[in-house]
Tab-separated table of C-alpha atoms and ligand atoms in Angstrom:
chain	number	residue	atom	x	y	z
A	24	MET	CA	-19.311	-0.780	71.533
A	25	LEU	CA	-18.016	1.913	73.863
A	26	ARG	CA	-21.074	1.522	76.114
A	27	VAL	CA	-20.661	-2.274	76.202
A	28	LYS	CA	-16.998	-1.883	77.040
A	29	THR	CA	-17.697	0.639	79.804
A	30	GLU	CA	-20.442	-1.544	81.303
A	31	LEU	CA	-18.261	-4.622	81.174
A	32	LEU	CA	-15.252	-2.950	82.691
A	33	ALA	CA	-17.437	-1.495	85.449
A	34	ARG	CA	-18.490	-5.026	86.367
A	35	TYR	CA	-14.906	-6.240	86.809
A	36	ILE	CA	-12.287	-5.070	89.299
A	37	PRO	CA	-8.805	-5.197	87.727
A	38	TYR	CA	-5.862	-6.692	89.607
A	39	PRO	CA	-3.338	-5.182	89.668
A	40	GLY	CA	-4.382	-1.688	88.715
A	41	ASP	CA	-7.130	-0.662	91.112
A	42	ASP	CA	-5.920	1.057	94.283
A	43	SER	CA	-9.330	2.519	95.093
A	44	PRO	CA	-10.649	2.157	98.670
A	45	ARG	CA	-13.305	-0.201	97.276
A	46	ALA	CA	-10.728	-2.716	96.043
A	47	ARG	CA	-8.459	-2.332	99.071
A	48	ILE	CA	-11.354	-2.909	101.497
A	49	LEU	CA	-12.505	-5.918	99.475
A	50	TYR	CA	-9.065	-7.557	99.560
A	51	SER	CA	-8.677	-6.811	103.302
A	52	LEU	CA	-12.000	-8.508	103.998
A	53	LEU	CA	-11.208	-11.478	101.749
A	54	SER	CA	-7.804	-12.042	103.359
A	55	ALA	CA	-9.433	-11.950	106.825
A	56	GLU	CA	-11.161	-15.215	105.814
A	57	GLY	CA	-14.531	-14.496	107.376
A	58	LYS	CA	-13.233	-12.837	110.557
A	59	PRO	CA	-14.586	-9.301	111.109
A	60	VAL	CA	-12.281	-6.384	110.315
A	61	SER	CA	-13.078	-3.271	112.315
A	62	GLY	CA	-14.101	-0.059	110.599
A	63	GLN	CA	-11.375	1.657	112.630
A	64	ALA	CA	-8.661	-0.711	111.347
A	65	LEU	CA	-9.830	-0.199	107.757
A	66	ALA	CA	-10.000	3.595	108.236
A	67	GLU	CA	-6.427	3.665	109.594
A	68	LYS	CA	-5.105	1.395	106.857
A	69	LEU	CA	-6.629	3.500	104.098
A	70	GLY	CA	-6.153	6.883	105.776
A	71	VAL	CA	-9.840	7.801	105.508
A	72	THR	CA	-12.687	8.351	107.991
A	73	ARG	CA	-14.999	5.598	109.266
A	74	PRO	CA	-18.037	7.119	107.485
A	75	ALA	CA	-15.996	6.970	104.273
A	76	ILE	CA	-15.359	3.259	104.929
A	77	TRP	CA	-19.105	2.710	105.342
A	78	LYS	CA	-19.715	4.494	102.023
A	79	TRP	CA	-17.282	2.149	100.235
A	80	ILE	CA	-18.738	-0.915	101.978
A	81	LYS	CA	-22.151	0.062	100.591
A	82	ARG	CA	-20.603	0.256	97.118
A	83	LEU	CA	-19.151	-3.237	97.538
A	84	ILE	CA	-22.575	-4.556	98.527
A	85	GLN	CA	-24.156	-2.825	95.509
A	86	HIS	CA	-21.478	-4.418	93.343
A	87	GLY	CA	-22.597	-7.872	94.531
A	88	PHE	CA	-20.221	-8.749	97.379
A	89	PRO	CA	-22.057	-10.031	100.494
A	90	VAL	CA	-20.342	-7.786	103.054
A	91	GLU	CA	-22.050	-7.786	106.423
A	92	ALA	CA	-21.616	-5.969	109.713
A	93	ALA	CA	-20.758	-8.096	112.756
A	94	GLY	CA	-22.223	-5.754	115.378
A	95	ASN	CA	-19.509	-3.365	116.515
A	96	ARG	CA	-16.713	-5.822	115.673
A	97	GLY	CA	-16.578	-4.671	112.077
A	98	TYR	CA	-17.290	-6.078	108.636
A	99	PHE	CA	-16.892	-9.520	107.157
A	100	ILE	CA	-17.687	-11.469	104.006
A	101	ARG	CA	-20.198	-14.229	104.584
A	102	ASP	CA	-19.239	-17.628	103.152
A	103	HIS	CA	-15.751	-16.370	102.341
A	104	TYR	CA	-14.782	-19.818	101.030
A	105	ASP	CA	-17.061	-19.161	98.068
A	106	PHE	CA	-14.726	-16.349	97.001
A	107	ALA	CA	-11.346	-16.309	95.370
A	108	SER	CA	-9.092	-13.339	95.986
A	109	PRO	CA	-6.940	-11.886	93.186
A	110	PRO	CA	-4.031	-10.939	95.511
A	111	GLN	CA	-4.050	-14.453	96.957
A	112	ILE	CA	-4.105	-15.975	93.476
A	113	ALA	CA	-1.113	-13.786	92.615
A	114	ASP	CA	0.716	-15.006	95.760
A	115	HIS	CA	0.442	-18.604	94.523
A	116	LEU	CA	1.308	-17.917	90.871
A	117	THR	CA	4.611	-19.020	89.377
A	118	THR	CA	3.632	-18.022	85.838
A	119	ASP	CA	5.170	-15.451	83.509
A	120	PHE	CA	1.932	-14.309	81.906
A	121	MET	CA	-1.098	-16.443	82.730
A	122	GLY	CA	-3.248	-14.754	85.353
A	123	ARG	CA	-0.843	-11.848	85.755
A	124	TYR	CA	-3.709	-9.510	84.903
A	125	ILE	CA	-7.035	-10.450	86.477
A	126	LEU	CA	-10.464	-8.971	85.896
A	127	TYR	CA	-12.563	-10.018	88.869
A	128	ALA	CA	-16.354	-9.857	89.279
A	129	PRO	CA	-18.801	-11.169	91.893
A	130	GLU	CA	-21.174	-12.197	89.100
A	131	THR	CA	-21.649	-11.954	85.361
A	132	GLY	CA	-23.488	-13.610	82.469
A	133	SER	CA	-20.600	-15.658	81.070
A	134	THR	CA	-16.869	-14.997	81.433
A	135	ASN	CA	-16.342	-16.470	77.948
A	136	ASP	CA	-18.844	-14.025	76.429
A	137	ASP	CA	-17.248	-11.145	78.329
A	138	ALA	CA	-13.759	-12.183	77.241
A	139	LYS	CA	-14.805	-12.265	73.579
A	140	THR	CA	-16.500	-8.866	73.844
A	141	LEU	CA	-13.450	-7.393	75.551
A	142	MET	CA	-11.066	-8.848	72.978
A	143	ASP	CA	-12.993	-6.980	70.294
A	144	ALA	CA	-13.332	-3.785	72.315
A	145	CYS	CA	-9.792	-3.668	73.805
A	146	PRO	CA	-7.404	-5.285	71.306
A	147	GLY	CA	-4.345	-4.667	73.491
A	148	LEU	CA	-5.331	-6.883	76.427
A	149	PRO	CA	-2.231	-8.744	77.622
A	150	GLU	CA	-1.852	-12.425	76.800
A	151	GLY	CA	-2.925	-14.512	79.762
A	152	THR	CA	-5.519	-11.986	80.971
A	153	LEU	CA	-7.907	-13.851	83.271
A	154	LEU	CA	-11.584	-13.014	83.638
A	155	LEU	CA	-12.860	-14.495	86.866
A	156	ALA	CA	-16.421	-14.413	88.200
A	157	GLU	CA	-17.885	-15.892	91.366
A	158	SER	CA	-21.130	-16.870	89.631
A	159	GLN	CA	-22.617	-16.800	86.139
A	160	SER	CA	-26.236	-16.291	85.099
A	161	ARG	CA	-25.703	-17.514	81.511
A	162	GLY	CA	-22.804	-19.955	81.859
A	163	ARG	CA	-22.362	-21.910	78.619
A	164	GLY	CA	-21.092	-25.290	77.596
A	165	ARG	CA	-20.530	-26.496	74.035
A	166	LEU	CA	-23.330	-26.233	71.469
A	167	SER	CA	-25.091	-23.551	73.567
A	168	ARG	CA	-25.693	-25.969	76.406
A	169	GLN	CA	-26.069	-24.530	79.865
A	170	TRP	CA	-23.240	-24.585	82.409
A	171	VAL	CA	-24.720	-24.455	85.895
A	172	SER	CA	-22.724	-21.725	87.656
A	173	PRO	CA	-23.730	-21.034	91.275
A	174	ARG	CA	-21.500	-19.192	93.737
A	175	GLY	CA	-18.807	-21.480	95.120
A	176	GLY	CA	-17.708	-22.729	91.708
A	177	ILE	CA	-14.785	-21.436	89.674
A	178	PHE	CA	-15.734	-19.678	86.443
A	179	MET	CA	-12.843	-18.257	84.503
A	180	SER	CA	-11.693	-17.428	80.989
A	181	LEU	CA	-8.164	-16.887	79.765
A	182	ILE	CA	-7.314	-14.717	76.777
A	183	LEU	CA	-4.483	-16.148	74.676
A	184	TYR	CA	-2.919	-15.255	71.333
A	185	PRO	CA	-1.223	-18.442	70.112
A	186	SER	CA	0.067	-18.630	66.565
A	187	LEU	CA	-1.780	-21.841	65.776
A	188	PRO	CA	-4.018	-22.894	62.923
A	189	PRO	CA	-7.691	-23.222	64.014
A	190	ALA	CA	-7.500	-26.996	63.553
A	191	ARG	CA	-5.262	-27.206	66.634
A	192	ILE	CA	-7.818	-25.653	68.991
A	193	PRO	CA	-9.481	-28.935	70.032
A	194	ALA	CA	-6.062	-30.140	71.154
A	195	LEU	CA	-5.641	-26.972	73.225
A	196	SER	CA	-8.844	-27.841	75.052
A	197	LEU	CA	-7.284	-31.188	76.003
A	198	VAL	CA	-4.156	-29.432	77.251
A	199	ALA	CA	-6.274	-27.121	79.423
A	200	GLY	CA	-8.265	-30.090	80.760
A	201	TYR	CA	-5.043	-31.953	81.528
A	202	SER	CA	-3.868	-28.914	83.544
A	203	VAL	CA	-7.068	-29.006	85.598
A	204	CYS	CA	-6.499	-32.743	86.253
A	205	LEU	CA	-2.933	-32.088	87.405
A	206	ALA	CA	-4.005	-29.222	89.687
A	207	ILE	CA	-6.707	-31.360	91.313
A	208	GLN	CA	-4.339	-34.313	91.683
A	209	SER	CA	-1.496	-32.287	93.185
A	210	GLY	CA	-3.763	-30.161	95.386
A	211	PHE	CA	-6.022	-32.835	96.813
A	212	GLY	CA	-4.568	-36.238	95.895
A	213	LEU	CA	-7.746	-37.079	93.983
A	214	GLU	CA	-7.699	-39.215	90.879
A	215	ALA	CA	-8.987	-36.702	88.357
A	216	LYS	CA	-9.284	-38.049	84.813
A	217	LEU	CA	-9.565	-36.307	81.488
A	218	LYS	CA	-12.662	-37.293	79.537
A	219	TRP	CA	-12.196	-36.541	75.853
A	220	PRO	CA	-12.753	-33.980	74.555
A	221	ASN	CA	-13.262	-31.419	77.320
A	222	ASP	CA	-14.355	-32.766	80.691
A	223	VAL	CA	-12.660	-33.636	83.951
A	224	LEU	CA	-14.071	-36.527	85.951
A	225	ILE	CA	-13.579	-37.815	89.459
A	226	GLY	CA	-14.943	-41.293	90.088
A	227	GLY	CA	-16.863	-41.080	86.812
A	228	ARG	CA	-18.578	-37.799	87.745
A	229	LYS	CA	-17.985	-34.493	86.007
A	230	VAL	CA	-16.262	-31.874	88.174
A	231	ALA	CA	-14.987	-29.529	85.459
A	232	GLY	CA	-15.616	-28.549	81.847
A	233	LEU	CA	-13.640	-26.627	79.232
A	234	LEU	CA	-14.880	-24.377	76.474
A	235	CYS	CA	-12.303	-23.042	73.998
A	236	GLU	CA	-13.562	-20.444	71.556
A	237	LEU	CA	-11.679	-18.556	68.924
A	238	ARG	CA	-11.711	-15.111	67.490
A	239	GLY	CA	-10.485	-14.676	63.975
A	240	GLU	CA	-10.753	-15.871	60.409
A	241	LEU	CA	-11.007	-19.392	59.071
A	242	ASP	CA	-7.277	-19.748	58.577
A	243	LYS	CA	-5.895	-17.290	61.104
A	244	ILE	CA	-6.484	-17.059	64.826
A	245	MET	CA	-6.625	-13.553	66.308
A	246	GLY	CA	-7.095	-14.857	69.806
A	247	ILE	CA	-8.529	-17.653	71.866
A	248	VAL	CA	-10.698	-17.725	74.932
A	249	VAL	CA	-10.132	-20.750	77.136
A	250	GLY	CA	-13.122	-21.066	79.465
A	251	ILE	CA	-12.724	-23.247	82.540
A	252	GLY	CA	-15.519	-24.171	84.920
A	253	ILE	CA	-14.692	-26.151	88.074
A	254	ASN	CA	-17.237	-27.335	90.622
A	255	ALA	CA	-15.188	-26.334	93.642
A	256	ASN	CA	-17.284	-25.395	96.692
A	257	ILE	CA	-20.702	-26.200	95.280
A	258	ASP	CA	-23.292	-27.931	97.392
A	259	PRO	CA	-24.451	-31.138	95.635
A	260	SER	CA	-28.055	-29.869	95.760
A	261	ASP	CA	-27.009	-26.968	93.481
A	262	LEU	CA	-25.481	-29.228	90.821
A	263	PRO	CA	-27.497	-30.303	87.776
A	264	ARG	CA	-29.346	-33.579	88.356
A	265	ASP	CA	-30.572	-34.096	84.847
A	266	ALA	CA	-27.100	-33.706	83.328
A	267	ALA	CA	-26.186	-36.145	80.588
A	268	TYR	CA	-23.254	-36.996	82.825
A	269	PRO	CA	-23.479	-37.214	86.638
A	270	ALA	CA	-21.950	-34.097	88.207
A	271	ALA	CA	-19.931	-33.720	91.410
A	272	SER	CA	-18.078	-30.961	93.242
A	273	LEU	CA	-14.713	-31.045	95.000
A	274	GLN	CA	-16.461	-30.048	98.226
A	275	GLN	CA	-18.727	-33.067	97.848
A	276	VAL	CA	-15.888	-35.490	97.113
A	277	LEU	CA	-13.549	-34.164	99.811
A	278	GLY	CA	-16.180	-33.424	102.437
A	279	ARG	CA	-14.719	-29.934	102.939
A	280	LYS	CA	-14.365	-26.599	101.189
A	281	VAL	CA	-11.272	-25.950	99.078
A	282	ASP	CA	-9.109	-22.840	98.765
A	283	LYS	CA	-10.286	-21.500	95.413
A	284	SER	CA	-7.433	-19.007	95.009
A	285	ALA	CA	-4.781	-21.705	95.442
A	286	LEU	CA	-6.599	-24.023	93.017
A	287	ILE	CA	-6.966	-21.322	90.358
A	288	ALA	CA	-3.267	-20.472	90.622
A	289	SER	CA	-2.316	-24.143	90.420
A	290	VAL	CA	-4.384	-24.619	87.235
A	291	LEU	CA	-2.661	-21.591	85.685
A	292	ASN	CA	0.811	-22.720	86.825
A	293	HIS	CA	0.324	-26.124	85.198
A	294	PHE	CA	-1.404	-24.715	82.126
A	295	GLU	CA	1.235	-22.129	81.297
A	296	GLN	CA	4.009	-24.732	81.231
A	297	LEU	CA	1.981	-27.129	79.088
A	298	TYR	CA	0.682	-24.361	76.829
A	299	VAL	CA	4.179	-23.109	76.047
A	300	ARG	CA	5.328	-26.645	75.208
A	301	PHE	CA	2.182	-27.233	73.133
A	302	THR	CA	2.505	-24.038	71.083
A	303	GLU	CA	6.202	-24.735	70.457
A	304	ASN	CA	6.138	-28.473	69.773
A	305	GLY	CA	2.519	-29.564	69.365
A	306	LEU	CA	0.617	-32.180	71.315
A	307	GLU	CA	2.994	-35.092	70.739
A	308	PRO	CA	5.407	-34.433	73.656
A	309	LEU	CA	2.425	-34.075	76.000
A	310	LEU	CA	0.665	-37.246	74.844
A	311	PRO	CA	2.245	-39.683	77.318
A	312	GLY	CA	1.089	-37.502	80.225
A	313	ILE	CA	-2.356	-36.987	78.745
A	314	LEU	CA	-2.781	-40.701	77.993
A	315	GLY	CA	-1.758	-41.556	81.558
A	316	ASN	CA	-4.663	-39.434	82.763
A	317	LEU	CA	-7.250	-40.295	80.137
A	318	ALA	CA	-10.551	-41.810	81.250
A	319	TYR	CA	-11.880	-45.049	79.752
A	320	VAL	CA	-8.704	-46.325	78.085
A	321	GLY	CA	-9.387	-49.949	77.175
A	322	GLN	CA	-13.127	-49.537	77.810
A	323	GLN	CA	-16.042	-49.698	75.405
A	324	VAL	CA	-17.581	-46.328	74.667
A	325	THR	CA	-20.093	-44.756	72.345
A	326	VAL	CA	-19.317	-41.480	70.605
A	327	LYS	CA	-22.119	-39.439	69.110
A	328	ARG	CA	-20.975	-37.026	66.432
A	329	ALA	CA	-21.990	-33.463	67.231
A	330	GLY	CA	-25.104	-32.260	65.443
A	331	THR	CA	-25.823	-35.645	63.854
A	332	SER	CA	-27.364	-38.928	64.904
A	333	GLU	CA	-24.226	-40.745	63.796
A	334	VAL	CA	-22.877	-42.994	66.526
A	335	GLN	CA	-19.594	-44.876	66.727
A	336	THR	CA	-18.918	-47.635	69.220
A	337	GLY	CA	-15.511	-49.005	70.072
A	338	THR	CA	-12.730	-49.394	72.621
A	339	VAL	CA	-10.736	-46.322	73.624
A	340	VAL	CA	-7.131	-46.712	72.459
A	341	GLY	CA	-5.881	-43.199	73.093
A	342	ILE	CA	-5.463	-39.798	71.495
A	343	ASP	CA	-3.478	-38.979	68.378
A	344	PRO	CA	-1.134	-35.974	67.922
A	345	GLU	CA	-4.050	-33.914	66.498
A	346	GLY	CA	-6.067	-34.451	69.680
A	347	ARG	CA	-8.464	-36.920	68.034
A	348	LEU	CA	-9.885	-39.828	69.991
A	349	VAL	CA	-8.651	-43.149	68.637
A	350	LEU	CA	-11.194	-45.955	68.860
A	351	ASP	CA	-10.627	-49.628	68.110
A	352	LEU	CA	-13.687	-50.884	66.244
A	353	GLY	CA	-12.524	-54.517	66.223
A	354	ASN	CA	-11.224	-56.526	63.261
A	355	SER	CA	-8.047	-54.378	63.272
A	356	LEU	CA	-10.102	-51.327	62.342
A	357	ARG	CA	-9.354	-48.003	63.985
A	358	VAL	CA	-10.906	-44.558	63.651
A	359	ALA	CA	-9.782	-41.157	64.875
A	360	LEU	CA	-12.676	-38.903	65.882
A	361	GLU	CA	-12.375	-35.135	65.798
A	362	ALA	CA	-15.336	-34.195	67.948
A	363	GLY	CA	-18.328	-35.731	69.618
A	364	GLU	CA	-20.081	-36.757	72.783
A	365	LEU	CA	-18.527	-39.698	74.572
A	366	THR	CA	-20.457	-42.010	76.874
A	367	LEU	CA	-19.368	-45.195	78.565
A	368	ARG	CA	-21.224	-48.212	77.212
A	369	ALA	CA	-23.528	-49.587	79.849
A	370	SER	CA	-22.381	-53.138	79.198
A	371	SER	CA	-18.649	-52.501	79.762
B	411	BT5	C1	-18.640	-27.964	79.046
B	411	BT5	O1	-19.574	-28.066	78.054
B	411	BT5	O2	-18.366	-28.830	79.830
B	411	BT5	C2	-17.942	-26.620	79.082
B	411	BT5	C3	-18.183	-25.873	80.351
B	411	BT5	C4	-17.395	-24.577	80.362
B	411	BT5	C5	-17.822	-23.679	81.474
B	411	BT5	C6	-16.924	-22.472	81.588
B	411	BT5	S1	-17.237	-21.567	83.047
B	411	BT5	C7	-16.310	-20.245	82.510
B	411	BT5	C8	-16.615	-20.084	81.026
B	411	BT5	N1	-17.777	-19.254	80.813
B	411	BT5	C9	-18.793	-19.956	80.242
B	411	BT5	O3	-19.927	-19.471	79.959
B	411	BT5	N2	-18.402	-21.223	80.037
B	411	BT5	C10	-17.039	-21.450	80.456
B	411	BT5	P1	-20.329	-29.391	77.637
B	411	BT5	O4	-19.339	-30.501	77.399
B	411	BT5	O5	-21.203	-28.972	76.526
B	411	BT5	O6	-21.153	-29.774	78.907
B	411	BT5	C11	-22.364	-29.152	79.216
B	411	BT5	C12	-23.226	-30.193	79.911
B	411	BT5	O7	-22.667	-30.479	81.212
B	411	BT5	C13	-24.629	-29.683	80.179
B	411	BT5	O8	-25.478	-29.972	79.111
B	411	BT5	C14	-25.037	-30.456	81.432
B	411	BT5	O9	-25.458	-31.774	81.081
B	411	BT5	C15	-23.715	-30.621	82.172
B	411	BT5	N3	-23.495	-29.580	83.197
B	411	BT5	C16	-23.965	-28.320	83.251
B	411	BT5	N4	-23.475	-27.664	84.307
B	411	BT5	C17	-22.668	-28.536	84.947
B	411	BT5	C18	-21.864	-28.445	86.123
B	411	BT5	N5	-21.757	-27.338	86.834
B	411	BT5	N6	-21.171	-29.558	86.487
B	411	BT5	C19	-21.227	-30.707	85.779
B	411	BT5	N7	-21.970	-30.849	84.663
B	411	BT5	C20	-22.673	-29.774	84.250
C-alpha cells in the first residue's frame, strides 16, 4: 500500500503545497498561455541559475508535460489550451471546500481509481479534494465501460464525505450532472441538458458523463468519489464513433477552444452550493431546477435495466425525490426507475 501511495502521489502535483521549482516553472508556463518564457526570466523569478531551470524543465517533460524550447526566446507549453492550471482554477473558485486542494497530473489511468486508492491510503484527505488529470489511459464509465479520455478533455474526481445512506448516491450523480449543465449554460450560453441518470447532452449529443462511486459498508458511507468527464477541447476525430450515444465536444459545438480552468471552477462553484443543499435537505428542493434542465420530458423513451434484458417504454414525466426516473406507461400507469440505460425512441 505504501508503494502504491508513493507512486500515486509522485504522479500528482499538489496545489497548494508544492513550492518546488518544478511546480513554479509549470505554473509560469501555463499562465503564459503558449507564449515563450525566457530561461533568464524564470531563473530570476526562482532565484536559481539557467542550467538549473533547464534541469527542472527536463523533469517536467519526463513527468509528461509537453514543454518545448522556442529557439532562444525561452520555453513554452504546446497546445496550452489542452491544459488546466491549478492556480487559475483557484482564482475562479468561490467555494469553501470543493477544489481547495488539487492533485494535478498530466496523465493517469483513471482519476476515479486513483481517488479510491488514495482514500484508502490517506484517510485524512480533505473533503472536496480534487484529482485532475489531462488525459486517462483507463478512463471508466459505468459497468466497466470505457470513457474515451484524450488530452483536451476534463477528467476529474472529487472526494466527498457526505453523511448519506448509500441509496441516495444515484441522486448525487444527478446533482453533479445538473452542476455541469449549469456551468456549460452560464459559461457558453449553450443549452446543456441532463440525461438521466448521469449524462449531459448538447443537441442530443453526449458532452459529459458522471461516475459516482462509494467507499464504505452497505449501510454506511465512508466517502464518495464523484468522477466527472467533460469533452472540452477534444477534436471530433478523437471522440468515440461507435458510442451507444453520439458524442460531441464543447470545442466542436462552439467552434473554438474553451478555458478549461474557468470551466472546472464553474462546475465546482455550482456543485458545492447544490451539494450542500442536497446533503441538508435532500433532492426535493433541487427538483424544479433539475426538471427544468432534464432531457426528453414529454418524449417517448426506452429504458433498459442494467444487467438485464428487461426493457421499459414510456413517456418521461420527471424525476422523483429519490432521483428515480418517472415514466408514464399509459392507462394512468406510472413507474419510477432506479437505474438503467435510457434511449430516445426512434419513432418519437
Ligand atoms: C459515463 O459512463 O458516462 C461516466 C463517465 C465518467 C468519466 C469520468 S472522467 C473522470 C473519472 N475517471 C474515470 O475513470 N471516470 C470518471 P456511461 O454512462 O457508462 O457511459 C459510457 C459510454 O459513453 C461508453 O460505453 C461509450 O458509449 C460512451 N463514451 C465513451 N467515452 C465517451 C466520451 N468521451 N464522450 C461521449 N461518450 C463517450
